[in-house]
Short mmCIF file of C-alpha atoms in Angstrom, two decimals:
data_model
loop_
_atom_site.label_atom_id
_atom_site.label_comp_id
_atom_site.label_asym_id
_atom_site.label_seq_id
_atom_site.Cartn_x
_atom_site.Cartn_y
_atom_site.Cartn_z
CA MET A 1 31.30 49.19 -35.72
CA ILE A 2 28.01 48.60 -37.53
CA LYS A 3 28.05 44.89 -36.65
CA ILE A 4 28.54 45.68 -32.97
CA LEU A 5 25.67 48.15 -33.05
CA LEU A 6 23.41 45.63 -34.81
CA ALA A 7 24.34 42.95 -32.28
CA GLY A 8 23.33 45.41 -29.58
CA VAL A 9 20.00 46.02 -31.33
CA PHE A 10 19.36 42.27 -31.43
CA ILE A 11 20.26 41.74 -27.77
CA VAL A 12 18.21 44.69 -26.51
CA SER A 13 15.18 43.80 -28.61
CA PHE A 14 15.42 40.12 -27.62
CA PHE A 15 15.49 40.79 -23.89
CA SER A 16 12.84 43.49 -23.98
CA LEU A 17 10.47 41.32 -26.04
CA PHE A 18 11.26 38.27 -23.89
CA SER A 19 10.50 40.19 -20.71
CA PHE A 20 7.26 41.65 -22.10
CA PHE A 21 5.86 38.46 -23.62
CA SER A 22 6.95 36.23 -20.72
CA THR A 23 5.27 38.49 -18.19
CA ASP A 24 2.14 38.73 -20.34
CA ASP A 25 1.98 34.96 -20.91
CA CYS A 26 2.52 34.20 -17.23
CA LEU A 27 -0.24 36.59 -16.18
CA ASP A 28 -2.58 35.19 -18.85
CA HIS A 29 -2.18 31.73 -17.33
CA GLY A 30 -2.93 32.85 -13.79
CA GLY A 31 0.62 33.13 -12.54
CA SER A 32 2.63 35.80 -10.83
CA ALA A 33 5.58 37.08 -12.88
CA GLN A 34 8.72 38.23 -11.11
CA GLN A 35 12.20 39.44 -12.08
CA PHE A 36 11.21 40.90 -15.46
CA GLY A 37 9.35 37.77 -16.55
CA LEU A 38 12.14 35.31 -15.74
CA LEU A 39 10.17 33.67 -12.92
CA CYS A 40 6.54 32.65 -13.08
CA GLU A 41 4.87 31.26 -9.98
CA GLY A 42 1.42 29.72 -9.80
CA ALA A 43 0.86 29.24 -13.53
CA GLU A 44 -0.74 26.16 -15.01
CA PRO A 45 1.54 23.49 -16.60
CA LEU A 46 0.33 24.63 -20.04
CA TYR A 47 2.41 27.79 -19.58
CA GLN A 48 5.63 25.79 -19.98
CA ASN A 49 4.45 24.22 -23.26
CA ILE A 50 3.61 27.58 -24.81
CA THR A 51 6.93 29.18 -23.85
CA MET A 52 9.05 27.46 -26.53
CA PRO A 53 7.06 28.62 -29.60
CA LEU A 54 6.94 32.03 -27.96
CA LEU A 55 10.74 32.03 -27.76
CA GLY A 56 10.92 31.30 -31.50
CA ILE A 57 8.61 34.21 -32.24
CA ILE A 58 10.73 36.50 -30.07
CA ILE A 59 13.89 35.47 -31.93
CA LEU A 60 12.20 36.15 -35.28
CA LEU A 61 10.96 39.57 -34.15
CA SER A 62 14.42 40.45 -32.83
CA ALA A 63 15.98 39.41 -36.13
CA LEU A 64 13.43 41.58 -37.94
CA ALA A 65 14.33 44.56 -35.74
CA THR A 66 18.02 43.96 -36.50
CA ARG A 67 17.33 43.78 -40.24
CA VAL A 68 15.34 47.02 -40.13
CA GLY A 69 18.19 48.65 -38.20
CA TRP A 70 20.68 47.43 -40.80
CA LYS A 71 18.58 48.77 -43.68
CA LEU A 72 18.16 52.08 -41.85
CA MET A 73 21.92 52.40 -41.36
CA ILE A 74 22.57 51.71 -45.04
CA TRP A 75 19.94 54.28 -46.00
CA LEU A 76 21.45 56.89 -43.68
CA LYS A 77 24.97 56.13 -44.91
CA ASN A 78 23.95 56.62 -48.55
CA ARG A 79 22.05 59.78 -47.71
CA ILE A 80 25.00 61.53 -46.07
#
């Protein structure tokens, strides 16, 4: 049960961070973001080069959120 919940934390944090940072990056490069950051129209070609390191950062932040959730669950379990 805990593993399913942690997988949910990772998935939700990944997609929310991806949507936020993709939209922000697209707008920073003069584009128009649509569909929660999945489409970017009118951005410079540099936008596509920056997206891959950004994806790595998003995965690391999502893993960090999952780890914090895991530690919090262990702490709550020991406290009860």
